[in-house]
PDB file of C-alpha atoms in Angstrom:
ATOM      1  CA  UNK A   1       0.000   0.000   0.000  1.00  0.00           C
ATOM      2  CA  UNK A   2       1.484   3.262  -1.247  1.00  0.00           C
ATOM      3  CA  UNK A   3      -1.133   5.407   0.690  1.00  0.00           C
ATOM      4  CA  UNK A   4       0.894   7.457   3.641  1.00  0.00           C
ATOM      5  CA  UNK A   5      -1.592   7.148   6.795  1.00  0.00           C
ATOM      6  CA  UNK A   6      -1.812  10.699   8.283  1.00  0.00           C
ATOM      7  CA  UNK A   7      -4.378  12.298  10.184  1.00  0.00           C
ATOM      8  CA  UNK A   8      -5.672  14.715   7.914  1.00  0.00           C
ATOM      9  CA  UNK A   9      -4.635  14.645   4.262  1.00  0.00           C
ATOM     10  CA  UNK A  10      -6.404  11.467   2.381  1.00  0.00           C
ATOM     11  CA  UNK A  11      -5.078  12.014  -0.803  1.00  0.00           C
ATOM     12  CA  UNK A  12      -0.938  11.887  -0.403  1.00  0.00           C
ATOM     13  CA  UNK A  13       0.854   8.511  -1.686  1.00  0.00           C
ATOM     14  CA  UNK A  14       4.643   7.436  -2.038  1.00  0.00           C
ATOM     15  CA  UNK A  15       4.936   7.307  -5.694  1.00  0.00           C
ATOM     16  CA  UNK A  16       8.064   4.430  -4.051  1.00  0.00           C
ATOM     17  CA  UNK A  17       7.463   0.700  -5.429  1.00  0.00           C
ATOM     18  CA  UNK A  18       6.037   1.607  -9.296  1.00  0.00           C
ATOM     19  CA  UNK A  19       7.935  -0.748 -11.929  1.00  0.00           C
ATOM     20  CA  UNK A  20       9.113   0.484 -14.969  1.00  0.00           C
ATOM     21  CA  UNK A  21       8.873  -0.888 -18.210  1.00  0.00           C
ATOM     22  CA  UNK A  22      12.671  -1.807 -18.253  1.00  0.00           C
ATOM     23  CA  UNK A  23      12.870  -3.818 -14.675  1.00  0.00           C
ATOM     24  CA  UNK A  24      13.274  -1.108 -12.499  1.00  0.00           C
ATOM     25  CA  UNK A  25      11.231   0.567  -9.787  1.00  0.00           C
ATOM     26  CA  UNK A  26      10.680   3.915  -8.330  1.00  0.00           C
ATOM     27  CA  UNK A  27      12.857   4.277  -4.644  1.00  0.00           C
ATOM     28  CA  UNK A  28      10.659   4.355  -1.774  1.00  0.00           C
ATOM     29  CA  UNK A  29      10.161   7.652   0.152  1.00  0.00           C
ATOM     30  CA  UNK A  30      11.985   9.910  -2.842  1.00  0.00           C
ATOM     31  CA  UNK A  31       8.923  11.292  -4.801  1.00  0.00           C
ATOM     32  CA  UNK A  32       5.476  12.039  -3.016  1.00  0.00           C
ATOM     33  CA  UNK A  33       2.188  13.562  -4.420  1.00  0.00           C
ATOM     34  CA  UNK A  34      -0.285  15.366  -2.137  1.00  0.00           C
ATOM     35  CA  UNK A  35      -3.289  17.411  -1.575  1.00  0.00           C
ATOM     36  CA  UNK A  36      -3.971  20.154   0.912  1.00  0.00           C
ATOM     37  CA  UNK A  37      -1.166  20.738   2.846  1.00  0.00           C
ATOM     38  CA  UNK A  38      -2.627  23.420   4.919  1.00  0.00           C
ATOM     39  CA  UNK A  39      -4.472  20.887   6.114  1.00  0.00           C
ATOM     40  CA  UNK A  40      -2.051  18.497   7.390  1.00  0.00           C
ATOM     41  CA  UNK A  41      -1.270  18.126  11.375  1.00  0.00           C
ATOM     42  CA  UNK A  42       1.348  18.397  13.208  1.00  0.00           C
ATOM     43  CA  UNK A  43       1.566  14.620  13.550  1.00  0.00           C
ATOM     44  CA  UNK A  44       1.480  14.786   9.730  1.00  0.00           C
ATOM     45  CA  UNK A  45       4.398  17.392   9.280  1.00  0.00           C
ATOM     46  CA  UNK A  46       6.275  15.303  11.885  1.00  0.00           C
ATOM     47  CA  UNK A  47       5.452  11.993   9.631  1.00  0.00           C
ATOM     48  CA  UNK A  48       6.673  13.561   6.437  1.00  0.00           C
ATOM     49  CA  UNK A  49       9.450  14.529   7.940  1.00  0.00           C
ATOM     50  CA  UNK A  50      10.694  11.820   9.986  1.00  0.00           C
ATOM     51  CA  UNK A  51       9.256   8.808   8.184  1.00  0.00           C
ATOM     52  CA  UNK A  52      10.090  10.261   4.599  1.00  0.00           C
ATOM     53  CA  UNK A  53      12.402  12.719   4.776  1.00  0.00           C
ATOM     54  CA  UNK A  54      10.943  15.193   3.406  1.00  0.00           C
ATOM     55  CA  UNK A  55      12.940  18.239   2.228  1.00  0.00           C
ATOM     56  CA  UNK A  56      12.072  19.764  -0.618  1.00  0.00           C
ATOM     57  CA  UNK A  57       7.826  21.216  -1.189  1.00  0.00           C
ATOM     58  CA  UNK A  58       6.565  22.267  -4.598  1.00  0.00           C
ATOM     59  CA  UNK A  59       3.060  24.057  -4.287  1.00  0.00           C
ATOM     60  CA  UNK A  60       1.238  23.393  -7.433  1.00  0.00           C
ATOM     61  CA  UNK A  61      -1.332  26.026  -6.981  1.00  0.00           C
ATOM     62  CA  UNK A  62      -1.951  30.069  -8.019  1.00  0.00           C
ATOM     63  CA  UNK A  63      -0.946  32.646  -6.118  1.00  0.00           C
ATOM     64  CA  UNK A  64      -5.216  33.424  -5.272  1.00  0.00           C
ATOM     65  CA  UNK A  65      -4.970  29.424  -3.338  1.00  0.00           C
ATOM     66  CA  UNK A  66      -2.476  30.228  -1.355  1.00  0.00           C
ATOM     67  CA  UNK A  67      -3.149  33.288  -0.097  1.00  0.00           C
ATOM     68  CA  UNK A  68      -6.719  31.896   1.176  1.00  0.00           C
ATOM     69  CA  UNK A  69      -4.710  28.770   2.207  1.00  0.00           C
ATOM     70  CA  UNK A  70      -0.771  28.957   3.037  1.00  0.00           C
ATOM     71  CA  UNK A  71       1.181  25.982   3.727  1.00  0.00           C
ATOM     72  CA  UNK A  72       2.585  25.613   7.373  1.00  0.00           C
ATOM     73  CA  UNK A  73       5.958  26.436   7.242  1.00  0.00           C
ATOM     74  CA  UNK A  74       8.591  23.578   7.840  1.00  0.00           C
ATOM     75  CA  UNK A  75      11.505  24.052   9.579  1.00  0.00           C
ATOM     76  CA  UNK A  76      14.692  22.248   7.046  1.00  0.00           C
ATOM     77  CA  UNK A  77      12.300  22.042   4.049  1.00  0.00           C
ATOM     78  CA  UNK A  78      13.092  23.969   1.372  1.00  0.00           C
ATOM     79  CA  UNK A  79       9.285  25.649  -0.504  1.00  0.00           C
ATOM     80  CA  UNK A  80       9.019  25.932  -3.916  1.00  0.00           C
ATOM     81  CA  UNK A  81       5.646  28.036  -5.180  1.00  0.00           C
ATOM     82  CA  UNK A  82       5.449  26.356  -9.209  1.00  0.00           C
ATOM     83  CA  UNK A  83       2.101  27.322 -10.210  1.00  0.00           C
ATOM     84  CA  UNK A  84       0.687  25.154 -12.967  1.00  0.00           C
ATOM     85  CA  UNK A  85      -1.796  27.951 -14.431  1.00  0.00           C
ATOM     86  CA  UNK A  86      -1.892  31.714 -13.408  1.00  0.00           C
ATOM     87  CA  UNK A  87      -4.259  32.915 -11.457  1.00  0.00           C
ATOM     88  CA  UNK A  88      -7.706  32.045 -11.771  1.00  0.00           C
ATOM     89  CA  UNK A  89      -7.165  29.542 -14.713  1.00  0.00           C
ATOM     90  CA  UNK A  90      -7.427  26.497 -12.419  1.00  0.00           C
ATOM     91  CA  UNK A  91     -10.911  25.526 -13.728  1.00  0.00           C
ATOM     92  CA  UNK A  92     -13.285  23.885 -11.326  1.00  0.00           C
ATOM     93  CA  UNK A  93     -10.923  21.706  -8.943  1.00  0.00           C
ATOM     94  CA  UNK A  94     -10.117  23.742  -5.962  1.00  0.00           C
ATOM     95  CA  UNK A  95     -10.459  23.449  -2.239  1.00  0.00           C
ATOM     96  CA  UNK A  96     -13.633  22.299  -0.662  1.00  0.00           C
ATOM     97  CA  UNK A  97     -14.535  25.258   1.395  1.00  0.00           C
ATOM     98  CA  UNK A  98     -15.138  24.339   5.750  1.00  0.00           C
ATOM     99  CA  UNK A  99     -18.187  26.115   5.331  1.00  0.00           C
ATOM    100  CA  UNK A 100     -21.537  24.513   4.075  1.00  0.00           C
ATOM    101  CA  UNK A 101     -22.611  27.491   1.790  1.00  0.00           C
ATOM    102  CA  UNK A 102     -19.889  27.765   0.042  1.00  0.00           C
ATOM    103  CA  UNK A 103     -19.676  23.869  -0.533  1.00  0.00           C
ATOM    104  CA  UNK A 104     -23.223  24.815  -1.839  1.00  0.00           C
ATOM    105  CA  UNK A 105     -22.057  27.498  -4.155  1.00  0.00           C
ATOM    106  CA  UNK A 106     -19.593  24.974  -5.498  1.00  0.00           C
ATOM    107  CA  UNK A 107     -21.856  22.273  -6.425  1.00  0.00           C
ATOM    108  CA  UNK A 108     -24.482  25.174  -8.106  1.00  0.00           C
ATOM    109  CA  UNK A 109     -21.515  25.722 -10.694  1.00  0.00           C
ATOM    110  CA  UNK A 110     -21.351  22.405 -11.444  1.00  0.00           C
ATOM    111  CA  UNK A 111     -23.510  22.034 -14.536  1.00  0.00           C
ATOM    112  CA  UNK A 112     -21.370  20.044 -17.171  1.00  0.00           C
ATOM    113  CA  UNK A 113     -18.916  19.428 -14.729  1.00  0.00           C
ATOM    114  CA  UNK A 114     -17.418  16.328 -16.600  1.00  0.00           C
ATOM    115  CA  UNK A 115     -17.146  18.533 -19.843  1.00  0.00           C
ATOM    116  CA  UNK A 116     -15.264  20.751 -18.260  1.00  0.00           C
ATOM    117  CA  UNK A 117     -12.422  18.530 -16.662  1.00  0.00           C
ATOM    118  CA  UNK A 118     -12.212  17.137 -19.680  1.00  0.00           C
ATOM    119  CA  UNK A 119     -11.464  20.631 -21.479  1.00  0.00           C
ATOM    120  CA  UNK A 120      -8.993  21.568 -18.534  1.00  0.00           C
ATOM    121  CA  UNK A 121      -6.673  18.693 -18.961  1.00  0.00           C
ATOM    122  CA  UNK A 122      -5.217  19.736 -22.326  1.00  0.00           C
ATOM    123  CA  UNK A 123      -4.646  22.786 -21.600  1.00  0.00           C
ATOM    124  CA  UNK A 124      -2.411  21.918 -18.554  1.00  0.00           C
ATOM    125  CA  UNK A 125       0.109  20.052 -21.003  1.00  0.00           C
ATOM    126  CA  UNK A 126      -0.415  23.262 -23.888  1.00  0.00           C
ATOM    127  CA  UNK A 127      -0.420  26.498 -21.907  1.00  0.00           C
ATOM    128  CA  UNK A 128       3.403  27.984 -22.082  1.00  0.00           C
ATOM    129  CA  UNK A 129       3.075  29.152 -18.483  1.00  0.00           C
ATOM    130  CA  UNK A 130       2.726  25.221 -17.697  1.00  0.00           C
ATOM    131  CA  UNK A 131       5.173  23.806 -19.770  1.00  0.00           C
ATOM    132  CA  UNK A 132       7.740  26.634 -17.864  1.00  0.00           C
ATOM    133  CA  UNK A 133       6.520  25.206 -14.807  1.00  0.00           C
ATOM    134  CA  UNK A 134       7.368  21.400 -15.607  1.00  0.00           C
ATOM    135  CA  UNK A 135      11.047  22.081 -16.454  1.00  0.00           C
ATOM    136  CA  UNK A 136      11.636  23.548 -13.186  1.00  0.00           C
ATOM    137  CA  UNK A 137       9.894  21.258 -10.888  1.00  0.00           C
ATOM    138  CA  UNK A 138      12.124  18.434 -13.159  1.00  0.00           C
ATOM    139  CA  UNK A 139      15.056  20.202 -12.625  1.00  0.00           C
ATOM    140  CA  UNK A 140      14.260  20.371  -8.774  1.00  0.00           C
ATOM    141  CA  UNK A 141      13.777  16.839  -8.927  1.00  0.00           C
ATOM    142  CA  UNK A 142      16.811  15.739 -10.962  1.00  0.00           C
ATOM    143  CA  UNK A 143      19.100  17.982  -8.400  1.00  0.00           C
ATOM    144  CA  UNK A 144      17.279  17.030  -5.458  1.00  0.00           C
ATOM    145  CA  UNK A 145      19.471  13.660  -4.576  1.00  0.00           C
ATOM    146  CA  UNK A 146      18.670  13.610  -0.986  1.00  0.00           C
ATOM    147  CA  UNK A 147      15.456  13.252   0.888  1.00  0.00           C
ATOM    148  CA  UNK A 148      11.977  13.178  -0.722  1.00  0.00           C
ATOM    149  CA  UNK A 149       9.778  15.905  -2.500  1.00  0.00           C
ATOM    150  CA  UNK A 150       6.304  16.477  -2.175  1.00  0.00           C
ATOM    151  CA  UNK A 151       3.854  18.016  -4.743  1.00  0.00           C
ATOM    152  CA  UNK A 152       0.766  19.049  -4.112  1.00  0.00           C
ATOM    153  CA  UNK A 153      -2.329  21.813  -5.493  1.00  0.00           C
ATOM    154  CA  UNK A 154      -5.179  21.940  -4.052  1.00  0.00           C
ATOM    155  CA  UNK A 155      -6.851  18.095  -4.108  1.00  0.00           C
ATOM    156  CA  UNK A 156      -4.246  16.634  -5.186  1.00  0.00           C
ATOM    157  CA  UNK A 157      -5.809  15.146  -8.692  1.00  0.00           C
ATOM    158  CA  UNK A 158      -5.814  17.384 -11.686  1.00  0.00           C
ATOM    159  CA  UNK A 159      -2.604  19.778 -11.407  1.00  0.00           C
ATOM    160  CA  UNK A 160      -0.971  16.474  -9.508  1.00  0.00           C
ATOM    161  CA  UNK A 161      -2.386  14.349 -11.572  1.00  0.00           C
ATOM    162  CA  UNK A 162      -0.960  15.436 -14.358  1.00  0.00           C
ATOM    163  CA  UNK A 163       2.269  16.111 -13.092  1.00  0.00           C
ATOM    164  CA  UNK A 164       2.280  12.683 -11.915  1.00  0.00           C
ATOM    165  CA  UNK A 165       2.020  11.371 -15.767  1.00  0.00           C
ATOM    166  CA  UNK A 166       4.623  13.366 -16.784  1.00  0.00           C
ATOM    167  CA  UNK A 167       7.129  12.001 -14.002  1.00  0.00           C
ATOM    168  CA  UNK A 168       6.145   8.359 -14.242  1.00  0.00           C
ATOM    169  CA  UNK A 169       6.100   8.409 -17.978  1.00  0.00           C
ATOM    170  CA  UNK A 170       9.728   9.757 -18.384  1.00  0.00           C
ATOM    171  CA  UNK A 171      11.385   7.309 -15.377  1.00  0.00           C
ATOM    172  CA  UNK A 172       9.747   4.590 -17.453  1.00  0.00           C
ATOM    173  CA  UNK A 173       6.474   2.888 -15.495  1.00  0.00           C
ATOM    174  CA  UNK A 174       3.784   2.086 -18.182  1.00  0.00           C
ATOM    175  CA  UNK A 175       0.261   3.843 -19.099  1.00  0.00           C
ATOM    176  CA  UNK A 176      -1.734   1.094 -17.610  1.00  0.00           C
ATOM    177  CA  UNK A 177       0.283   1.487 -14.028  1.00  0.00           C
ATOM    178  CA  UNK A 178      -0.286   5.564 -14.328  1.00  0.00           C
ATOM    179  CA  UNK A 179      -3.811   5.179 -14.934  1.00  0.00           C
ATOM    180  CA  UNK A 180      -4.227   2.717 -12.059  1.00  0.00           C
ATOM    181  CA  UNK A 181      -2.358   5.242  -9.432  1.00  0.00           C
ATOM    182  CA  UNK A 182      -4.209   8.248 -11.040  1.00  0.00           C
ATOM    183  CA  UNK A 183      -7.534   6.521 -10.675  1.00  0.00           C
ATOM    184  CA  UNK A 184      -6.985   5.982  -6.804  1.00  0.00           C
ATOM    185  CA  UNK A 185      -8.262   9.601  -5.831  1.00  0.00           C
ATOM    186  CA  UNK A 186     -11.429   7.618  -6.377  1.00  0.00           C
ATOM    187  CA  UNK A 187     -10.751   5.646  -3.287  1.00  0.00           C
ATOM    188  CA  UNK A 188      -9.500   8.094  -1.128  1.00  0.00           C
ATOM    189  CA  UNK A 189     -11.755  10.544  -1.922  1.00  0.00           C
ATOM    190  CA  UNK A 190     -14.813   7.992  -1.715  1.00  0.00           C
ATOM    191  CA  UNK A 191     -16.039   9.355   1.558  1.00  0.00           C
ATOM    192  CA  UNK A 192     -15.679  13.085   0.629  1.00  0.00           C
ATOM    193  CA  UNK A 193     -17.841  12.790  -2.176  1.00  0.00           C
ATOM    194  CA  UNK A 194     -20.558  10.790  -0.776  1.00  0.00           C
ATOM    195  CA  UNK A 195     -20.456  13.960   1.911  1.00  0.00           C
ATOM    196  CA  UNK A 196     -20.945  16.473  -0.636  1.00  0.00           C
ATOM    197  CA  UNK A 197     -23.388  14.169  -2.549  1.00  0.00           C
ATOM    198  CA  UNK A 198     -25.536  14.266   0.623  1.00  0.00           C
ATOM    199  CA  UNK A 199     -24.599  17.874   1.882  1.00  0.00           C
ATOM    200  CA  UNK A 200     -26.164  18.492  -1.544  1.00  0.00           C
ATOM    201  CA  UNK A 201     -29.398  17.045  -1.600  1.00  0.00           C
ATOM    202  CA  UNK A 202     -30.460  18.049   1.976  1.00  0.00           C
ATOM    203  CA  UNK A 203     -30.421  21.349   0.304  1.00  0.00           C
ATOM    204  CA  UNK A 204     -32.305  20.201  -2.440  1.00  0.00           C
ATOM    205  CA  UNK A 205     -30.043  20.918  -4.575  1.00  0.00           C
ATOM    206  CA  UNK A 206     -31.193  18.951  -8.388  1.00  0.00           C
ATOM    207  CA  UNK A 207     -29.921  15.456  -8.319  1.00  0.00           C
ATOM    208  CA  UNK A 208     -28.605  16.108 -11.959  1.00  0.00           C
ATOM    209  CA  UNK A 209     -26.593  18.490 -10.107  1.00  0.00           C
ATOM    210  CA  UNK A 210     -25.098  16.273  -7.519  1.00  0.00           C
ATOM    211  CA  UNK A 211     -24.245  13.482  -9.856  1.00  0.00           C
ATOM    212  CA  UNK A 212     -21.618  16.047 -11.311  1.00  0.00           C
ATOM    213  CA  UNK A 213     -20.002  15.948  -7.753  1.00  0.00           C
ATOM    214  CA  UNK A 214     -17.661  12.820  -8.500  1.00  0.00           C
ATOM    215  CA  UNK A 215     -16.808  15.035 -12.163  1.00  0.00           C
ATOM    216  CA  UNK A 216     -15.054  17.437 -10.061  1.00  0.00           C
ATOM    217  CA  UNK A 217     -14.088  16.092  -6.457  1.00  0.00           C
ATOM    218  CA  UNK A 218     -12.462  12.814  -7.934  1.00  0.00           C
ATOM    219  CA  UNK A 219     -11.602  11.503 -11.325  1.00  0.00           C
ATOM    220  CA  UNK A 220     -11.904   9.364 -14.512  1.00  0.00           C
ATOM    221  CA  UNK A 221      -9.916   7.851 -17.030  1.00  0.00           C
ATOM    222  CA  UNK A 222     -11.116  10.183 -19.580  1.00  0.00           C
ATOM    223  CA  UNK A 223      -9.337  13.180 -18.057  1.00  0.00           C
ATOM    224  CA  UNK A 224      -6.105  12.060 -18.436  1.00  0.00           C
ATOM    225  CA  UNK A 225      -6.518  10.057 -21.507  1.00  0.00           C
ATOM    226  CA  UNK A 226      -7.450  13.752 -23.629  1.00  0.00           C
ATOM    227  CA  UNK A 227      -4.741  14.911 -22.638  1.00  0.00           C
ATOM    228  CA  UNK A 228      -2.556  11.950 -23.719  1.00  0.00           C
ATOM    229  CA  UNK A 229      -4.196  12.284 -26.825  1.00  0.00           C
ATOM    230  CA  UNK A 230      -3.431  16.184 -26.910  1.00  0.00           C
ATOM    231  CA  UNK A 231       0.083  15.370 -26.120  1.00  0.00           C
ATOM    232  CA  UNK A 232       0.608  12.554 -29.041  1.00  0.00           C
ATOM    233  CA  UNK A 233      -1.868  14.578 -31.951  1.00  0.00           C
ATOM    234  CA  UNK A 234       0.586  17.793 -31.345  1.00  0.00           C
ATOM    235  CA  UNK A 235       3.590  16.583 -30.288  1.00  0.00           C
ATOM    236  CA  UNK A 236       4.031  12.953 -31.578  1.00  0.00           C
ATOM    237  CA  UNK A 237       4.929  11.446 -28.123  1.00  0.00           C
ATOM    238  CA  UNK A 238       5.091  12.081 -24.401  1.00  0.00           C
ATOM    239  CA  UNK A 239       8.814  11.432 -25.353  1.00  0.00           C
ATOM    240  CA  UNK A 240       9.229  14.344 -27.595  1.00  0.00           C
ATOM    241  CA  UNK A 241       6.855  16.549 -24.845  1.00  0.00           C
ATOM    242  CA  UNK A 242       9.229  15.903 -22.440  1.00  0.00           C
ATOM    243  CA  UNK A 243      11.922  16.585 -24.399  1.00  0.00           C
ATOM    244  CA  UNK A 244      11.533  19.683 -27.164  1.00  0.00           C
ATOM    245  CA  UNK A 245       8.151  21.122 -24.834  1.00  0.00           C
ATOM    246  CA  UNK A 246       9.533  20.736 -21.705  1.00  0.00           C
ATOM    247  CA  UNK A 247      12.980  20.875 -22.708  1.00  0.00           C
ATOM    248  CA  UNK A 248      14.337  17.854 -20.342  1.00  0.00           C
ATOM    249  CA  UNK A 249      17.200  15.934 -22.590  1.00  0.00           C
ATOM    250  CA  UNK A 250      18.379  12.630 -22.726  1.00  0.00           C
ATOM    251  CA  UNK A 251      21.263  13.371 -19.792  1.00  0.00           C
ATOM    252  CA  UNK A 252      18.229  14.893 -17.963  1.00  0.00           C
ATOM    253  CA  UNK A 253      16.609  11.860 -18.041  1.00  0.00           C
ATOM    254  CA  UNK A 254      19.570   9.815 -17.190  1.00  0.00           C
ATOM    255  CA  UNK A 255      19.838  11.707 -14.201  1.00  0.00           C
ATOM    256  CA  UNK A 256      16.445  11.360 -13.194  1.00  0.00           C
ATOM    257  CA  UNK A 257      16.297   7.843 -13.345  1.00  0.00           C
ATOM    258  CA  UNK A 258      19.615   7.369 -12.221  1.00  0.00           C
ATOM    259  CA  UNK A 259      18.224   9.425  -8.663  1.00  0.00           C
ATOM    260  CA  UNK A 260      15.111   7.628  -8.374  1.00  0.00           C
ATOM    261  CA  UNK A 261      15.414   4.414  -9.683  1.00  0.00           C
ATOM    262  CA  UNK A 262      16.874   1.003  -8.253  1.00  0.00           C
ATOM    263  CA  UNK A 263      16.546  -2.667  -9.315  1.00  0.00           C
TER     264      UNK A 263
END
């Protein structure tokens, strides 16, 4: 089980234990993807740090997120703010307000939720300001030989999720493995949904409208797979993303799976 047990964040796994294509496998407690990190408690910080050594934080989200909802600062643990979109480009998947109305609010605006999602995912692989922002959260992790990093926006799906793809493809672990990790915000987030779903209809809210909620609070295939297909119909190959998009080379590469790979 990749899942990291802490009090308050459901959505943050060790990325440690994925096989490559080519015999390999992702080190344990070197690359970690999360969700709300202003959430976490101080038995979580202590966790991360102890457990995983972490050392290195790369917040995924726009300048707007954070200022609503900082991280806590960590004492030895270097912050890096690498928005994926600018601000207020982030689509539909933010934080899930602490207060019932606007939970409300959120799940009004939900009318073709899936639609949406589906729309946002390509342009997080085509949008210039994202493309900047993947080079330099590779190069953090290529130089970044010690200790673990964790990645996070706001739920820790879409911005993450993508991200995710993008590291997993280039170290070498297969579509079908990606998919199956991407697809576990479903589990996690099982719980949270069905407390929106019913937040939802005791304010008789349409039930057309709360069947979007799993569009938006968790995931499907579909998501990720348009913007596959965005990345091979433009560019030819994650491959050739990676490398004339994002601009990470061959040595790059050899570097990064030299750091996080073992047999």
């Amino acid at each position: 089980m990749r899942k990291i047990i802490l009090d308050n964040l459901l959505n943050t796994r060790d990325l440690g234990g994925l096989k490559t294509k080519h015999g390999y496998k992702i080190k344990k407690k070197r690359i970690i993807r999360s969700g709300r990190l202003f959430e976490s408690s101080k038995n979580d910080i202590k966790t991360l740090k102890n457990k995983y050594n972490l050392n290195t934080i790369i917040d995924l989200r726009t300048l707007d997120e954070i200022n609503e909802k900082p991280d806590p600062t960590i004492d030895g643990v270097t912050y890096n703010h690498i928005p994926i979109f600018e601000n207020g480009l982030q689509g539909i998947s933010k934080e899930k307000s602490d207060e019932t109305s606007h939970i409300i609010n959120l799940i009004k605006a939900m009318s073709n939720a899936k639609e949406k999602m589906i729309d946002l995912y390509p342009a997080m692989v085509s949008e210039k300001y994202a493309q900047n922002s993947f080079n330099s959260i590779f190069k953090i992790l290529i130089y970044n030989t010690e200790g673990s990093t964790l990645y996070h926006c706001s739920a820790g799906k879409d911005r993450v999720g993508i991200l995710t793809y993008l590291i997993l493809s280039t170290l070498g672990v297969s579509y079908e493995d990606i998919l199956e990790d991407y697809l576990l915000t479903n589990k996690y987030y099982y719980e949270l949904m069905n407390e929106m779903m019913e937040i939802a209809r005791n304010y008789n809210i349409p039930e057309d409208i709360v069947l979007q909620i799993p569009y938006t609070q968790g995931v499907i295939e579909e998501y990720l797979e348009n913007a596959v297909k965005y990345i091979n119909k433009h560019y030819g190959s994650t491959y050739n993303y990676i490398s004339n998009v994002i601009g990470i080379n061959d040595e790059d590469i050899i570097k990064l799976r030299s750091n996080y790979l073992e047999k």
